[in-house]
Amino acid sequence: MTPSDGRGSETRERIIEAALETLRQDGFAEASARAIAARGSFNQALIFYHFGSVANLLFEAFSQRSEDQVRRYRAAAADVATLSDLVGIARELHAEDTASGHVTAVVQLMAAAHDPQQSRALLDRFEEWIAIVEDALRRATADTPVASVVPYRQGAYAIAAMFLGIELLARLDPERSEAGDVFDMMAGVARLIEQLGPLVAQAMPQR
Amino acid sequence: MTPSDGRGSETRERIIEAALETLRQDGFAEASARAIAARGSFNQALIFYHFGSVANLLFEAFSQRSEDQVRRYRAAAADVATLSDLVGIARELHAEDTASGHVTAVVQLMAAAHDPQQSRALLDRFEEWIAIVEDALRRATADTPVASVVPYRQGAYAIAAMFLGIELLARLDPERSEAGDVFDMMAGVARLIEQLGPLVAQAMPQR
DNA sequence: GTCTATACTTGGATAGAC
DNA sequence: GTCTATCCAAGTATAGAC
């Protein structure tokens, strides 16, 4: 489609980088071709040459990074054995995002989406994230009573949604974000479930 | 500040209504003075006469509605006695939002905020929501083991964040939203905690 | 208080030189 | 493949008639 489909083009990469940075720092509303070009110190016209439109650029930028991250987190999730591990990954992902702003960018794109086609594309991508959480959740609760109570799919959906909400709030005022405290709390709950598991399991049949 | 600070002005109300409706249906990116005016079938210039700027209008619209809703939900939350009640309220709020789109509008404003002052104002408003959840949570778990394990503040923050995330996702494709299933799941968990409570409480001291 | 008309600004996008 | 210049559309905002 694009003139330089040699993928790894030097400039393409620079443009994508600037686009994500703009999305993260200034938000979607401010992510104009001119603003992005200014941030990356390149010519505004390059965006249209390489990506056709700003909307296209933003989506491609997200799409490419998502692919990378999905690969990485799928690997990390494969090592999850306990609920504590799962919370640990979430905490790590959030910490990374504070620096890279990738999830923040996703939230921006989701909130700004208006054409149904793009909305669906975003949801399809997000589906991969949910699947990773679901997979980790399944493995983490294999031998706990949670397994028979919380449907994995919905549990994963809820966790993923919560993560989006946290990133949404964190961008408003990083200083005031309580993400760290929330992860601490969840870590505590995870530990408790792990410890109480056997006991509850014993009690469950009476239910 | 505004010319007609008689608050209840007929037109002001019409403008606010149209603004929220536009925010809900088309999202922030499309909520221009022209679009809002078209939706409400009034003159575009009225927005500037009554509110000074589009940004101002959107914030005032949100602010006014938030006040109403906070009042209503604070009352509803006062009647919460169990976790199941809490889930019920959440489900109800979500159902209402599917029609009114108020929370959706909040998410749009949050995502689009860029000036620190407005961000802080939004967070301050959101603080009230968290407080309501926290209050309900405290009452709902008074005599369950959860009380001694989940810090109320963080629990409420997490729940509120999840709610925002769900609304964010629901707007992308209402058909595909799994909000209903999530509430079902939470209802199940709530029931379980209520039933298992005494047992776990017995076990807890051994921890 | 509301409408028409319009000035001004910003952003998307393209043409054409290099 | 990159830059300059420019066109055009859309949006904010104001002036002034009614």
Coordinates of C-alpha atoms (C1' of nucleotides) in Angstrom, one line a residue:
Chain A
M1 CA 0.0 0.0 0.0
T2 CA 2.5 2.6 1.2
P3 CA 5.3 3.6 -1.1
S4 CA 8.0 2.2 1.2
D5 CA 6.7 -1.2 2.2
G6 CA 10.2 -2.3 3.0
R7 CA 8.8 -2.1 6.5
G8 CA 12.0 -1.2 8.4
S9 CA 12.4 2.2 6.6
E10 CA 14.4 4.5 8.8
T11 CA 12.0 7.4 8.5
R12 CA 8.8 5.4 8.9
E13 CA 10.2 4.3 12.3
R14 CA 11.0 7.9 13.3
I15 CA 7.5 9.0 12.3
I16 CA 5.9 6.2 14.3
E17 CA 8.0 7.0 17.3
A18 CA 7.0 10.7 17.2
A19 CA 3.3 9.8 16.7
L20 CA 3.2 7.6 19.7
E21 CA 5.1 10.1 21.8
T22 CA 2.6 12.8 20.8
L23 CA -0.3 10.6 21.5
R24 CA 1.1 9.8 24.9
Q25 CA 2.1 13.3 26.0
D26 CA -0.5 15.5 24.3
G27 CA -3.4 13.1 23.7
F28 CA -5.3 12.3 20.5
A29 CA -6.9 15.7 20.3
E30 CA -3.5 17.3 19.8
A31 CA -2.0 14.6 17.6
S32 CA -2.1 16.5 14.3
A33 CA 0.3 16.0 11.4
R34 CA 2.0 19.2 12.2
A35 CA 2.3 18.5 15.9
I36 CA 3.7 15.0 15.2
A37 CA 6.2 16.4 12.6
A38 CA 7.3 19.1 15.0
R39 CA 8.0 16.5 17.8
G40 CA 10.0 14.3 15.5
S41 CA 11.7 17.2 13.7
F42 CA 10.8 16.0 10.2
N43 CA 8.6 17.4 7.5
Q44 CA 4.9 17.3 7.8
A45 CA 4.4 16.1 4.3
L46 CA 6.3 12.9 5.0
I47 CA 3.4 11.6 7.1
F48 CA 1.2 11.6 4.0
Y49 CA 3.9 10.2 1.8
H50 CA 4.5 7.3 4.0
F51 CA 1.1 6.6 5.6
G52 CA -1.4 8.3 3.5
S53 CA -3.2 10.0 6.4
V54 CA -2.8 10.8 10.1
A55 CA -5.5 8.4 11.1
N56 CA -3.6 5.7 9.2
L57 CA -0.4 6.5 10.8
L58 CA -1.8 6.4 14.3
F59 CA -3.4 3.0 13.7
E60 CA -0.3 1.5 12.1
A61 CA 1.8 2.8 14.9
F62 CA -0.5 1.2 17.5
S63 CA -0.8 -2.0 15.5
Q64 CA 2.9 -2.5 15.1
R65 CA 3.7 -1.9 18.7
S66 CA 0.9 -4.0 19.8
E67 CA 2.2 -6.9 17.9
D68 CA 5.6 -6.5 19.6
Q69 CA 4.1 -6.3 23.0
V70 CA 1.7 -9.2 22.5
R71 CA 4.6 -11.4 21.6
R72 CA 6.5 -10.3 24.7
Y73 CA 3.7 -10.6 27.1
R74 CA 2.5 -13.9 25.7
A75 CA 5.9 -15.2 26.6
A76 CA 5.9 -13.7 30.0
A77 CA 2.3 -15.0 30.7
A78 CA 3.4 -18.5 29.8
D79 CA 5.6 -18.4 32.9
V80 CA 2.8 -17.4 35.2
A81 CA 2.1 -20.1 37.8
T82 CA 0.3 -18.2 40.5
L83 CA -2.0 -15.3 41.0
S84 CA 0.9 -13.4 42.6
D85 CA 2.8 -13.9 39.3
L86 CA -0.1 -12.4 37.4
V87 CA -0.2 -9.4 39.6
G88 CA 3.5 -9.0 39.2
I89 CA 3.2 -8.9 35.4
A90 CA 0.5 -6.4 35.6
R91 CA 2.6 -4.2 37.8
E92 CA 5.5 -4.5 35.5
L93 CA 3.4 -3.7 32.4
H94 CA 2.1 -0.6 34.1
A95 CA 5.6 0.5 35.1
E96 CA 6.8 0.0 31.5
D97 CA 3.9 2.0 30.3
T98 CA 4.7 4.9 32.5
A99 CA 7.8 5.2 30.4
S100 CA 6.7 4.1 27.0
G101 CA 3.1 5.1 27.2
H102 CA 2.0 2.4 24.9
V103 CA -1.2 1.4 26.8
T104 CA -1.9 5.1 27.2
A105 CA -1.8 5.5 23.5
V106 CA -4.2 2.6 23.1
V107 CA -6.6 4.2 25.5
Q108 CA -6.4 7.4 23.5
L109 CA -7.1 5.6 20.2
M110 CA -10.0 3.7 21.7
A111 CA -11.6 6.8 23.1
A112 CA -11.2 8.7 19.9
A113 CA -12.3 6.0 17.6
H114 CA -15.5 6.9 15.7
D115 CA -15.6 5.0 12.5
P116 CA -16.9 1.4 13.2
Q117 CA -14.3 -0.2 11.1
Q118 CA -11.5 1.2 13.2
S119 CA -13.4 0.4 16.4
R120 CA -13.6 -3.2 15.4
A121 CA -10.0 -3.3 14.5
L122 CA -9.1 -2.0 17.9
L123 CA -11.3 -4.5 19.6
D124 CA -9.8 -7.3 17.6
R125 CA -6.3 -6.3 18.7
F126 CA -7.5 -5.9 22.3
E127 CA -8.9 -9.4 22.1
E128 CA -5.3 -10.7 22.0
W129 CA -4.6 -8.9 25.3
I130 CA -7.7 -10.4 26.9
A131 CA -6.6 -13.9 25.7
I132 CA -3.2 -13.5 27.3
V133 CA -4.8 -12.5 30.6
E134 CA -7.2 -15.4 30.4
D135 CA -4.5 -17.8 29.7
A136 CA -2.5 -16.6 32.6
L137 CA -5.5 -16.6 34.8
R138 CA -6.3 -20.2 33.9
R139 CA -2.8 -21.3 34.7
A140 CA -2.6 -19.2 37.9
T141 CA -5.8 -20.6 39.4
A142 CA -5.5 -24.2 38.3
D143 CA -5.3 -25.5 41.8
T144 CA -7.2 -22.9 43.7
P145 CA -10.9 -22.8 44.4
V146 CA -11.2 -19.7 42.2
A147 CA -11.0 -22.0 39.3
S148 CA -14.5 -23.3 39.8
V149 CA -16.0 -19.9 40.6
V150 CA -14.7 -17.2 38.3
P151 CA -15.3 -17.8 34.6
Y152 CA -11.9 -17.1 33.0
R153 CA -13.2 -15.2 30.1
Q154 CA -15.1 -12.6 32.2
G155 CA -12.4 -12.5 34.8
A156 CA -9.8 -11.6 32.1
Y157 CA -12.2 -9.1 30.6
A158 CA -12.7 -7.4 33.9
I159 CA -9.0 -7.3 34.7
A160 CA -8.1 -5.9 31.2
A161 CA -10.8 -3.3 31.5
M162 CA -9.5 -2.3 34.9
F163 CA -6.1 -1.9 33.5
L164 CA -7.4 0.5 30.8
G165 CA -9.2 2.5 33.4
I166 CA -6.1 2.8 35.5
E167 CA -4.1 4.1 32.6
L168 CA -6.8 6.5 31.7
L169 CA -6.7 7.9 35.2
A170 CA -2.9 7.8 35.4
R171 CA -2.5 10.1 32.4
L172 CA -4.7 12.8 34.0
D173 CA -2.2 13.3 36.8
P174 CA 0.7 10.8 37.1
E175 CA 1.4 12.2 40.6
R176 CA -2.0 11.3 41.8
S177 CA -2.3 7.9 40.2
E178 CA -3.0 5.2 42.8
A179 CA -2.0 2.4 40.5
G180 CA 0.9 1.3 42.7
D181 CA -1.4 1.0 45.7
V182 CA -3.9 -1.0 43.7
F183 CA -1.3 -3.4 42.7
D184 CA -0.2 -3.7 46.3
M185 CA -3.7 -4.5 47.3
M186 CA -4.1 -7.1 44.5
A187 CA -0.9 -8.7 45.5
G188 CA -2.2 -9.0 49.0
V189 CA -5.5 -10.6 47.9
A190 CA -3.6 -13.0 45.6
R191 CA -1.4 -14.1 48.5
L192 CA -4.4 -14.6 50.6
I193 CA -6.2 -16.7 48.1
E194 CA -3.1 -18.8 47.6
Q195 CA -2.9 -19.4 51.3
L196 CA -6.6 -19.9 52.0
G197 CA -7.2 -21.9 48.9
P198 CA -7.1 -25.4 50.4
L199 CA -9.4 -24.4 53.3
V200 CA -12.0 -22.9 51.1
A201 CA -11.8 -25.8 48.7
Q202 CA -12.6 -28.1 51.6
A203 CA -15.6 -26.0 52.4
M204 CA -16.9 -25.6 48.8
P205 CA -18.7 -28.9 48.4
Q206 CA -21.1 -27.9 51.1
R207 CA -22.2 -24.9 49.1
Chain B
M1 CA -19.1 34.5 34.3
T2 CA -21.6 33.7 31.6
P3 CA -24.2 36.2 30.5
S4 CA -27.1 34.2 31.7
D5 CA -26.1 32.9 35.0
G6 CA -29.7 32.4 35.9
R7 CA -28.7 28.7 35.7
G8 CA -31.9 27.2 34.5
S9 CA -32.0 29.1 31.2
E10 CA -34.0 27.1 28.7
T11 CA -31.4 27.3 25.9
R12 CA -28.5 26.6 28.1
E13 CA -30.2 23.3 29.0
R14 CA -30.8 22.5 25.3
I15 CA -27.2 23.2 24.5
I16 CA -25.9 21.1 27.3
E17 CA -28.2 18.3 26.2
A18 CA -27.0 18.4 22.6
A19 CA -23.4 18.6 23.8
L20 CA -23.7 15.4 25.9
E21 CA -25.5 13.6 23.2
T22 CA -22.8 14.5 20.7
L23 CA -20.1 13.4 23.1
R24 CA -21.8 10.2 23.6
Q25 CA -22.7 9.3 20.0
D26 CA -19.8 10.8 18.1
G27 CA -17.1 11.1 20.7
F28 CA -14.9 14.1 21.7
A29 CA -13.1 14.3 18.4
E30 CA -16.3 15.1 16.6
A31 CA -17.8 17.3 19.3
S32 CA -17.3 20.6 17.5
A33 CA -19.5 23.7 18.0
R34 CA -21.0 23.1 14.6
A35 CA -21.8 19.5 15.2
I36 CA -23.3 20.2 18.6
A37 CA -25.4 23.0 17.2
A38 CA -26.6 20.8 14.3
R39 CA -27.6 18.1 16.7
G40 CA -29.6 20.5 18.9
S41 CA -30.9 22.5 15.9
F42 CA -29.8 25.8 17.3
N43 CA -27.3 28.4 16.2
Q44 CA -23.7 27.7 16.6
A45 CA -23.0 31.2 17.9
L46 CA -25.2 30.5 21.0
I47 CA -22.5 28.2 22.4
F48 CA -20.1 31.0 22.6
Y49 CA -22.6 33.5 23.9
H50 CA -23.6 31.1 26.7
F51 CA -20.5 29.2 27.5
G52 CA -17.6 31.2 26.0
S53 CA -16.0 28.2 24.4
V54 CA -16.7 24.6 23.4
A55 CA -14.3 23.3 26.0
N56 CA -16.1 25.2 28.6
L57 CA -19.5 23.9 27.5
L58 CA -18.3 20.3 27.6
F59 CA -16.9 20.7 31.1
E60 CA -19.9 22.5 32.4
A61 CA -22.2 19.9 30.9
F62 CA -20.3 17.2 32.5
S63 CA -20.0 19.0 35.8
Q64 CA -23.7 19.7 36.1
R65 CA -24.8 16.1 35.3
S66 CA -22.2 14.7 37.6
E67 CA -23.6 16.7 40.4
D68 CA -27.1 15.2 39.8
Q69 CA -25.8 11.7 39.5
V70 CA -23.6 11.9 42.5
R71 CA -26.5 13.0 44.5
R72 CA -28.6 10.1 43.2
Y73 CA -26.0 7.4 43.6
R74 CA -24.9 8.6 47.0
A75 CA -28.5 7.9 48.1
A76 CA -28.6 4.5 46.4
A77 CA -25.3 3.6 47.9
A78 CA -26.5 4.4 51.3
D79 CA -28.9 1.4 51.0
V80 CA -26.2 -1.0 50.1
A81 CA -25.9 -3.7 52.7
T82 CA -24.2 -6.5 50.9
L83 CA -21.7 -7.1 48.1
S84 CA -24.6 -8.3 46.0
D85 CA -26.3 -5.0 46.4
L86 CA -23.1 -3.2 45.3
V87 CA -22.9 -5.3 42.1
G88 CA -26.6 -4.6 41.5
I89 CA -26.0 -0.9 41.6
A90 CA -23.1 -1.2 39.3
R91 CA -25.2 -3.1 36.8
E92 CA -28.0 -0.6 37.1
L93 CA -25.6 2.3 36.5
H94 CA -24.2 0.6 33.5
A95 CA -27.7 0.0 32.1
E96 CA -28.6 3.6 32.6
D97 CA -25.5 4.7 30.9
T98 CA -26.2 2.7 27.9
A99 CA -29.2 5.0 27.5
S100 CA -27.9 8.3 28.8
G101 CA -24.2 7.9 28.0
H102 CA -23.2 10.0 30.9
V103 CA -20.2 7.8 32.0
T104 CA -19.3 7.5 28.4
A105 CA -19.1 11.2 28.2
V106 CA -16.9 11.3 31.2
V107 CA -14.5 8.8 29.7
Q108 CA -14.4 10.9 26.6
L109 CA -13.5 14.0 28.5
M110 CA -10.9 12.2 30.6
A111 CA -9.2 10.8 27.5
A112 CA -9.3 14.2 25.7
A113 CA -8.1 16.3 28.6
H114 CA -4.8 17.9 28.0
D115 CA -4.6 21.0 30.1
P116 CA -3.5 20.2 33.7
Q117 CA -6.2 22.4 35.2
Q118 CA -9.0 20.6 33.5
S119 CA -7.4 17.2 34.3
R120 CA -7.3 18.1 38.0
A121 CA -10.9 19.2 37.9
L122 CA -12.0 16.0 36.3
L123 CA -10.1 14.0 38.9
D124 CA -11.6 16.0 41.7
R125 CA -15.1 15.2 40.4
F126 CA -14.2 11.5 40.0
E127 CA -13.0 11.5 43.5
E128 CA -16.7 11.8 44.6
W129 CA -17.5 8.6 42.6
I130 CA -14.7 6.7 44.3
A131 CA -15.9 7.9 47.7
I132 CA -19.4 6.6 47.0
V133 CA -18.0 3.2 46.0
E134 CA -15.7 3.2 49.0
D135 CA -18.6 4.0 51.3
A136 CA -20.8 1.2 49.8
L137 CA -17.9 -1.2 49.9
R138 CA -17.3 -0.5 53.6
R139 CA -20.9 -1.1 54.4
A140 CA -21.2 -4.2 52.2
T141 CA -18.2 -5.9 53.7
A142 CA -18.7 -4.9 57.3
D143 CA -19.3 -8.4 58.5
T144 CA -17.3 -10.4 56.0
P145 CA -13.6 -11.4 56.1
V146 CA -13.0 -9.1 53.1
A147 CA -13.1 -6.3 55.5
S148 CA -9.8 -7.1 57.0
V149 CA -8.1 -7.9 53.8
V150 CA -9.0 -5.4 51.1
P151 CA -8.2 -1.8 51.8
Y152 CA -11.4 0.1 51.0
R153 CA -9.8 3.0 49.2
Q154 CA -7.8 0.9 46.8
G155 CA -10.7 -1.5 46.3
A156 CA -13.0 1.3 45.4
Y157 CA -10.4 2.8 43.1
A158 CA -10.0 -0.5 41.3
I159 CA -13.7 -1.0 40.9
A160 CA -14.2 2.6 39.6
A161 CA -11.3 2.2 37.2
M162 CA -12.8 -1.1 35.9
F163 CA -16.1 0.6 35.4
L164 CA -14.4 3.3 33.2
G165 CA -12.6 0.6 31.2
I166 CA -15.9 -1.2 30.6
E167 CA -17.6 1.9 29.3
L168 CA -14.6 2.6 27.1
L169 CA -14.9 -0.8 25.6
A170 CA -18.7 -0.7 25.4
R171 CA -18.7 2.4 23.2
L172 CA -16.4 0.8 20.7
D173 CA -19.0 -1.8 19.8
P174 CA -22.1 -2.0 22.1
E175 CA -23.0 -5.3 20.5
R176 CA -19.7 -6.9 21.5
S177 CA -19.6 -5.5 25.0
E178 CA -19.3 -8.1 27.7
A179 CA -20.4 -5.8 30.5
G180 CA -23.4 -7.9 31.3
D181 CA -21.4 -11.1 31.6
V182 CA -18.9 -9.3 33.8
F183 CA -21.6 -8.2 36.2
D184 CA -23.0 -11.7 36.2
M185 CA -19.6 -13.0 37.2
M186 CA -19.2 -10.4 39.9
A187 CA -22.6 -11.2 41.2
G188 CA -21.6 -14.8 41.5
V189 CA -18.4 -14.0 43.4
A190 CA -20.3 -11.6 45.7
R191 CA -22.8 -14.4 46.6
L192 CA -19.9 -16.8 47.2
I193 CA -18.1 -14.5 49.5
E194 CA -21.3 -13.8 51.4
Q195 CA -21.8 -17.6 51.8
L196 CA -18.3 -18.5 52.5
G197 CA -17.6 -15.6 54.7
P198 CA -18.1 -17.2 58.1
L199 CA -16.0 -20.2 57.2
V200 CA -13.1 -18.1 56.0
A201 CA -13.4 -15.9 59.0
Q202 CA -12.9 -18.9 61.1
A203 CA -9.9 -19.9 59.2
M204 CA -8.3 -16.5 59.1
P205 CA -6.7 -16.3 62.5
Q206 CA -4.6 -19.3 61.6
R207 CA -3.1 -17.2 58.8
Chain C
dG1 C1' -31.2 36.5 23.4
dT2 C1' -30.9 34.8 18.9
dC3 C1' -29.5 35.0 14.0
dT4 C1' -26.4 36.1 9.9
dA5 C1' -22.3 36.9 8.2
dT6 C1' -17.7 36.7 8.4
dA7 C1' -12.8 37.1 10.1
dC8 C1' -9.3 34.2 11.7
dT9 C1' -6.8 29.9 12.7
dT10 C1' -5.5 25.3 12.3
dG11 C1' -5.1 21.1 10.2
dG12 C1' -5.4 17.7 6.2
dA13 C1' -3.7 16.9 2.0
dT14 C1' -1.4 17.5 -2.7
dA15 C1' 1.8 19.5 -6.4
dG16 C1' 6.0 20.1 -7.9
dA17 C1' 10.9 21.4 -7.2
dC18 C1' 14.9 19.3 -5.7
Chain D
dG1 C1' 12.5 10.2 -0.6
dT2 C1' 12.4 14.8 1.3
dC3 C1' 11.3 19.8 1.2
dT4 C1' 8.6 24.2 0.0
dA5 C1' 4.6 26.1 -1.1
dT6 C1' 0.0 26.1 -1.3
dC7 C1' -5.0 24.8 -1.6
dC8 C1' -9.0 23.6 0.8
dA9 C1' -12.0 22.2 4.5
dA10 C1' -13.4 22.7 9.1
dG11 C1' -13.5 24.8 13.3
dT12 C1' -13.3 28.8 16.8
dA13 C1' -14.8 33.0 17.7
dT14 C1' -16.7 37.8 17.1
dA15 C1' -19.4 41.8 15.1
dG16 C1' -23.5 43.6 14.3
dA17 C1' -28.4 43.3 12.7
dC18 C1' -32.7 42.0 14.5

